[in-house]
Structures are given as structure tokens and as C-alpha cells.
Short mmCIF file of C-alpha atoms and ligand atoms in Angstrom, two decimals:
data_model
loop_
_atom_site.label_atom_id
_atom_site.label_comp_id
_atom_site.label_asym_id
_atom_site.label_seq_id
_atom_site.Cartn_x
_atom_site.Cartn_y
_atom_site.Cartn_z
CA MET A 1 128.41 116.33 141.57
CA ARG A 2 128.06 112.97 139.93
CA VAL A 3 129.09 112.74 136.31
CA LEU A 4 128.79 109.86 133.84
CA LEU A 5 131.82 109.50 131.60
CA VAL A 6 131.33 107.39 128.47
CA GLU A 7 134.62 106.78 126.70
CA ASP A 8 136.01 103.57 125.20
CA ASP A 9 139.61 104.75 124.89
CA PHE A 10 141.27 103.54 128.06
CA LEU A 11 144.06 106.11 128.34
CA LEU A 12 141.82 109.05 127.55
CA GLY A 13 139.04 107.79 129.81
CA ASP A 14 141.43 107.19 132.66
CA GLY A 15 142.90 110.68 132.28
CA VAL A 16 139.52 112.38 132.12
CA ARG A 17 138.25 110.43 135.11
CA ALA A 18 141.30 111.40 137.18
CA GLY A 19 140.97 115.04 136.12
CA LEU A 20 137.28 115.24 136.94
CA LYS A 21 137.83 113.55 140.28
CA GLN A 22 140.60 115.99 141.07
CA ALA A 23 138.17 118.81 140.26
CA GLY A 24 135.75 117.43 142.86
CA PHE A 25 133.34 115.45 140.69
CA ALA A 26 132.21 111.91 141.51
CA VAL A 27 132.74 109.99 138.26
CA ASP A 28 131.17 106.80 136.92
CA TRP A 29 133.09 105.62 133.87
CA VAL A 30 131.65 103.21 131.30
CA ARG A 31 133.28 102.12 128.05
CA ASP A 32 130.47 101.25 125.65
CA GLY A 33 127.02 102.47 124.65
CA GLN A 34 125.19 99.55 126.22
CA ALA A 35 126.77 100.08 129.63
CA ALA A 36 126.03 103.80 129.34
CA LYS A 37 122.38 103.05 128.63
CA LEU A 38 122.15 100.88 131.73
CA ALA A 39 123.86 103.54 133.87
CA LEU A 40 121.50 106.25 132.61
CA GLU A 41 118.50 104.06 133.34
CA THR A 42 119.53 103.29 136.89
CA GLU A 43 121.50 106.27 138.24
CA SER A 44 120.95 109.98 138.33
CA TYR A 45 123.67 112.28 137.03
CA ALA A 46 124.35 116.00 137.11
CA ALA A 47 126.04 115.80 133.70
CA VAL A 48 127.28 113.40 131.02
CA VAL A 49 130.56 113.45 129.09
CA LEU A 50 129.93 111.36 125.99
CA ASP A 51 132.30 110.08 123.34
CA LEU A 52 130.55 109.76 119.97
CA GLY A 53 132.45 106.79 118.54
CA LEU A 54 131.49 103.95 120.90
CA PRO A 55 131.18 100.16 120.73
CA LYS A 56 127.73 98.52 120.83
CA ILE A 57 125.64 101.70 120.67
CA ASP A 58 126.97 104.81 118.93
CA GLY A 59 127.11 107.98 121.06
CA ALA A 60 124.70 109.99 118.90
CA GLU A 61 122.20 107.14 118.85
CA LEU A 62 122.45 106.73 122.61
CA LEU A 63 121.90 110.45 123.10
CA LYS A 64 118.82 110.46 120.87
CA TRP A 65 117.36 107.60 122.88
CA TRP A 66 118.13 109.31 126.18
CA ARG A 67 116.77 112.70 125.15
CA ARG A 68 113.39 111.12 124.63
CA ASN A 69 113.31 110.55 128.41
CA ASP A 70 115.46 113.30 129.80
CA THR A 71 116.04 116.69 128.29
CA LYS A 72 117.52 118.54 131.23
CA VAL A 73 120.80 116.92 132.20
CA PRO A 74 123.65 118.62 130.32
CA VAL A 75 125.68 116.52 127.89
CA ILE A 76 129.09 117.35 126.42
CA ILE A 77 130.12 115.25 123.47
CA LEU A 78 133.69 114.33 122.67
CA THR A 79 134.60 113.63 119.12
CA ALA A 80 137.77 112.67 117.35
CA ARG A 81 136.06 113.16 114.06
CA ASP A 82 136.74 116.73 113.25
CA THR A 83 133.99 117.12 110.72
CA VAL A 84 131.18 119.60 110.88
CA ALA A 85 128.63 116.89 110.04
CA ASP A 86 129.51 114.79 113.12
CA ARG A 87 129.31 117.73 115.45
CA ILE A 88 125.98 118.83 114.01
CA ALA A 89 124.64 115.26 114.35
CA GLY A 90 125.71 115.27 118.01
CA LEU A 91 124.17 118.65 118.73
CA ASP A 92 120.99 117.68 116.86
CA ALA A 93 120.79 114.55 118.98
CA GLY A 94 120.59 116.80 122.06
CA ALA A 95 124.13 117.62 123.17
CA ASP A 96 124.67 120.95 124.91
CA ASP A 97 128.32 121.39 123.99
CA TYR A 98 131.16 119.57 122.28
CA LEU A 99 134.93 119.22 122.40
CA ILE A 100 137.17 117.93 119.64
CA LYS A 101 139.92 115.49 120.62
CA PRO A 102 142.58 116.13 121.63
CA PHE A 103 141.18 118.64 124.11
CA ASP A 104 142.44 120.37 127.19
CA LEU A 105 141.19 118.83 130.44
CA ASP A 106 140.85 122.24 132.08
CA GLU A 107 138.65 123.35 129.22
CA LEU A 108 136.43 120.32 129.62
CA ILE A 109 136.06 121.05 133.34
CA ALA A 110 135.36 124.75 132.73
CA ARG A 111 132.69 123.94 130.14
CA LEU A 112 131.17 121.31 132.38
CA ARG A 113 130.88 123.80 135.22
CA ALA A 114 129.32 126.39 132.91
CA LEU A 115 126.72 123.85 131.76
CA LEU A 116 125.99 122.79 135.33
CA ARG A 117 125.43 126.39 136.38
CA ARG A 118 123.05 126.97 133.49
CA SER A 119 121.20 123.73 134.14
CA VAL A 120 120.24 124.88 137.63
CA GLY A 121 119.46 128.40 136.44
CA GLN A 122 122.51 130.04 137.96
CA ALA A 123 124.28 132.08 135.32
CA ALA A 124 126.73 133.72 137.73
CA PRO A 125 129.92 131.78 138.41
CA ILE A 126 129.86 132.83 142.06
CA LEU A 127 127.31 131.49 144.51
CA GLN A 128 126.82 133.68 147.52
CA HIS A 129 125.23 133.25 150.91
CA GLY A 130 125.79 135.87 153.58
CA ASP A 131 129.53 136.44 153.77
CA VAL A 132 130.29 133.05 152.23
CA GLU A 133 130.95 132.88 148.49
CA LEU A 134 131.76 129.92 146.33
CA ASP A 135 133.53 130.43 143.02
CA ALA A 136 132.95 127.25 141.01
CA THR A 137 135.25 128.30 138.20
CA MET A 138 138.23 128.92 140.45
CA HIS A 139 137.17 126.16 142.84
CA LEU A 140 137.48 128.63 145.70
CA VAL A 141 135.47 129.42 148.80
CA ARG A 142 135.77 132.70 150.67
CA LYS A 143 134.33 133.83 153.96
CA GLY A 144 134.36 137.56 154.60
CA GLY A 145 136.68 137.91 151.57
CA LYS A 146 139.23 135.43 152.94
CA VAL A 147 139.94 132.15 151.18
CA VAL A 148 138.94 129.09 153.23
CA GLU A 149 140.68 125.79 152.46
CA LEU A 150 138.19 123.00 151.81
CA SER A 151 138.73 119.38 150.82
CA ALA A 152 137.31 118.30 147.43
CA ARG A 153 134.38 116.59 149.14
CA GLU A 154 133.65 119.51 151.46
CA PHE A 155 133.64 121.76 148.41
CA THR A 156 131.27 119.46 146.51
CA LEU A 157 128.92 119.26 149.47
CA LEU A 158 128.81 123.02 149.94
CA HIS A 159 128.37 123.53 146.20
CA GLU A 160 125.44 121.13 146.14
CA LEU A 161 123.72 122.81 149.10
CA LEU A 162 124.27 126.31 147.67
CA LEU A 163 122.94 125.30 144.26
CA HIS A 164 119.73 124.20 145.93
CA THR A 165 119.41 126.90 148.57
CA GLY A 166 116.16 126.54 150.48
CA ARG A 167 115.66 122.93 149.44
CA VAL A 168 116.46 120.13 151.85
CA GLN A 169 118.93 117.55 150.51
CA SER A 170 118.81 114.10 152.06
CA ARG A 171 122.00 112.41 153.19
CA GLU A 172 121.56 109.83 150.40
CA GLN A 173 121.21 112.56 147.78
CA LEU A 174 124.36 114.25 149.02
CA GLU A 175 126.29 110.97 149.15
CA GLN A 176 125.40 110.37 145.50
CA HIS A 177 127.24 113.55 144.59
CA LEU A 178 130.28 112.69 146.67
CA TYR A 179 131.01 109.16 145.51
CA GLY A 180 131.36 107.40 142.18
CA TRP A 181 131.00 103.67 141.57
CA GLY A 182 133.43 101.45 143.35
CA GLU A 183 134.31 104.11 145.86
CA GLU A 184 133.59 103.01 149.36
CA VAL A 185 131.18 105.34 151.10
CA GLU A 186 132.59 106.05 154.53
CA SER A 187 129.91 105.80 157.18
CA ASN A 188 128.70 109.17 158.50
CA SER A 189 130.78 110.87 155.85
CA VAL A 190 128.15 113.52 155.10
CA GLU A 191 127.82 114.30 158.80
CA VAL A 192 131.60 114.55 159.11
CA HIS A 193 131.92 116.89 156.12
CA VAL A 194 129.07 119.06 157.41
CA HIS A 195 130.81 119.21 160.77
CA HIS A 196 134.02 120.39 159.10
CA LEU A 197 132.16 122.91 156.95
CA ARG A 198 130.52 124.37 160.07
CA LYS A 199 133.87 124.64 161.81
CA LYS A 200 135.35 126.45 158.83
CA LEU A 201 132.39 128.58 157.76
CA GLY A 202 130.26 129.03 160.87
CA ASN A 203 127.64 126.96 162.65
CA GLU A 204 124.64 128.79 161.27
CA LEU A 205 125.33 128.21 157.56
CA ILE A 206 124.02 124.65 157.19
CA ARG A 207 120.90 123.62 159.05
CA THR A 208 120.24 119.99 160.01
CA MET A 209 116.69 118.80 159.45
CA ARG A 210 116.65 115.89 161.83
CA GLY A 211 115.83 112.65 160.04
CA VAL A 212 115.44 114.46 156.72
CA GLY A 213 118.71 116.00 155.64
CA TYR A 214 120.51 119.33 155.34
CA VAL A 215 119.65 122.74 153.98
CA ILE A 216 121.11 126.19 153.51
CA ASP A 217 118.21 128.60 154.02
CA1 LIG B 301 135.77 106.27 120.84
#
């Protein structure tokens, strides 16, 4: 899943980016409101992690602008300003959740996953298909009750396909969820990950639609 991180503090931003990447997200990180605006206009994201105090365009202002165009993508705001008024302003501007700095990275990831589940209408933390189940909270996949080891990208790919069961995802769409900016997209990487997923979880799970993409029926 591709996430936009908007944070001007270098140390914090770097830490959050590393943590989200570790958790299997593809992360684009920008450090001011103007750059965030450009990113939101040109890319598509599964979620946004937004600092409120930003150079050039303030986080709440940016969010208000964006919510006029897009109301669906979940946004978590980060704020150092521990005042009720700031949080209310952020939520009024269209944020779905907030965290007060300093916050725990695991909590951010857990809340992000909860928002992502809700945004695709899946309230249950476990996605199931036949004897395969994916637990997004624990970042675990089981087949027939046994844990199967997946790489971060294999996990992301499976997650994406399970979230959109019955809908074909093109290779380009899937690549978008696997890679952030500046990360080199390995050629045939989606095909390779699908191949590995089939080896680990069974050939029949993911269907190839030749020339179109992949689907879990
Ligand atoms: Ca800031």
C-alpha cells in the first residue's frame, strides 16, 4: 500500500518512513505543504500521514483543500501541539484520526491499518479466502492454520489482491503499492512475487488475466 508521509522534521520523518517501510508500506515522503499538494495532485495513495505544522502550506489548510476533491482516502494527522483546539481543527478539516507527538510507531501503524480496513469496507482484521487467511494487524499469513513466511512485498501484494477480491488489478496498479518514490522497480517484479505466492499458497489462489492483470476470485 502506498502512503504519503508529510513531515518537515527530518529525524521524525526518517524514522516514520523506515517504520512504515518495515511494515510493508511503500512510502513517499515530502517535507512541506506545497510538495504534498503536488504529490496529492499527481499520485494516488491508500492513506496520508500528515503533520499539521508545515512550511509553505499548513497541514490543516492543505487537508481542507484536498478534502474538496477527495473525501475517501484516510488521513491521520500528527501534531506536536497538544491542544484540543488544534486537534479539533484537524478533524474538522477532514482528518480521520490523530496522534500527538511523541507517539509510538507501532500505534501509528496499527491505526493506519485500521483506517485502511475501514476505507475498503472491511471491518474484520482478518481477510480470508479458502484456507488462506491474512491478519493485517499481526502481519501474518496462514494457510490451513499454519503460518507461511512471506516477504514484505509478497505480503503487500497478497493484501492488495485480497482487499479487492473479484476485481482485477493491473500490474501497474500493483507496482504502485509495492514501490515508493526513488525506489527502483525491478522488472517483472509483480510476476516474480505472484510466482512466489503461488508456490507458497497454491497455484489456484491468484488468477492471471493475460494482458490485464491479476485477480483473486
Ligand atoms: Ca512540523
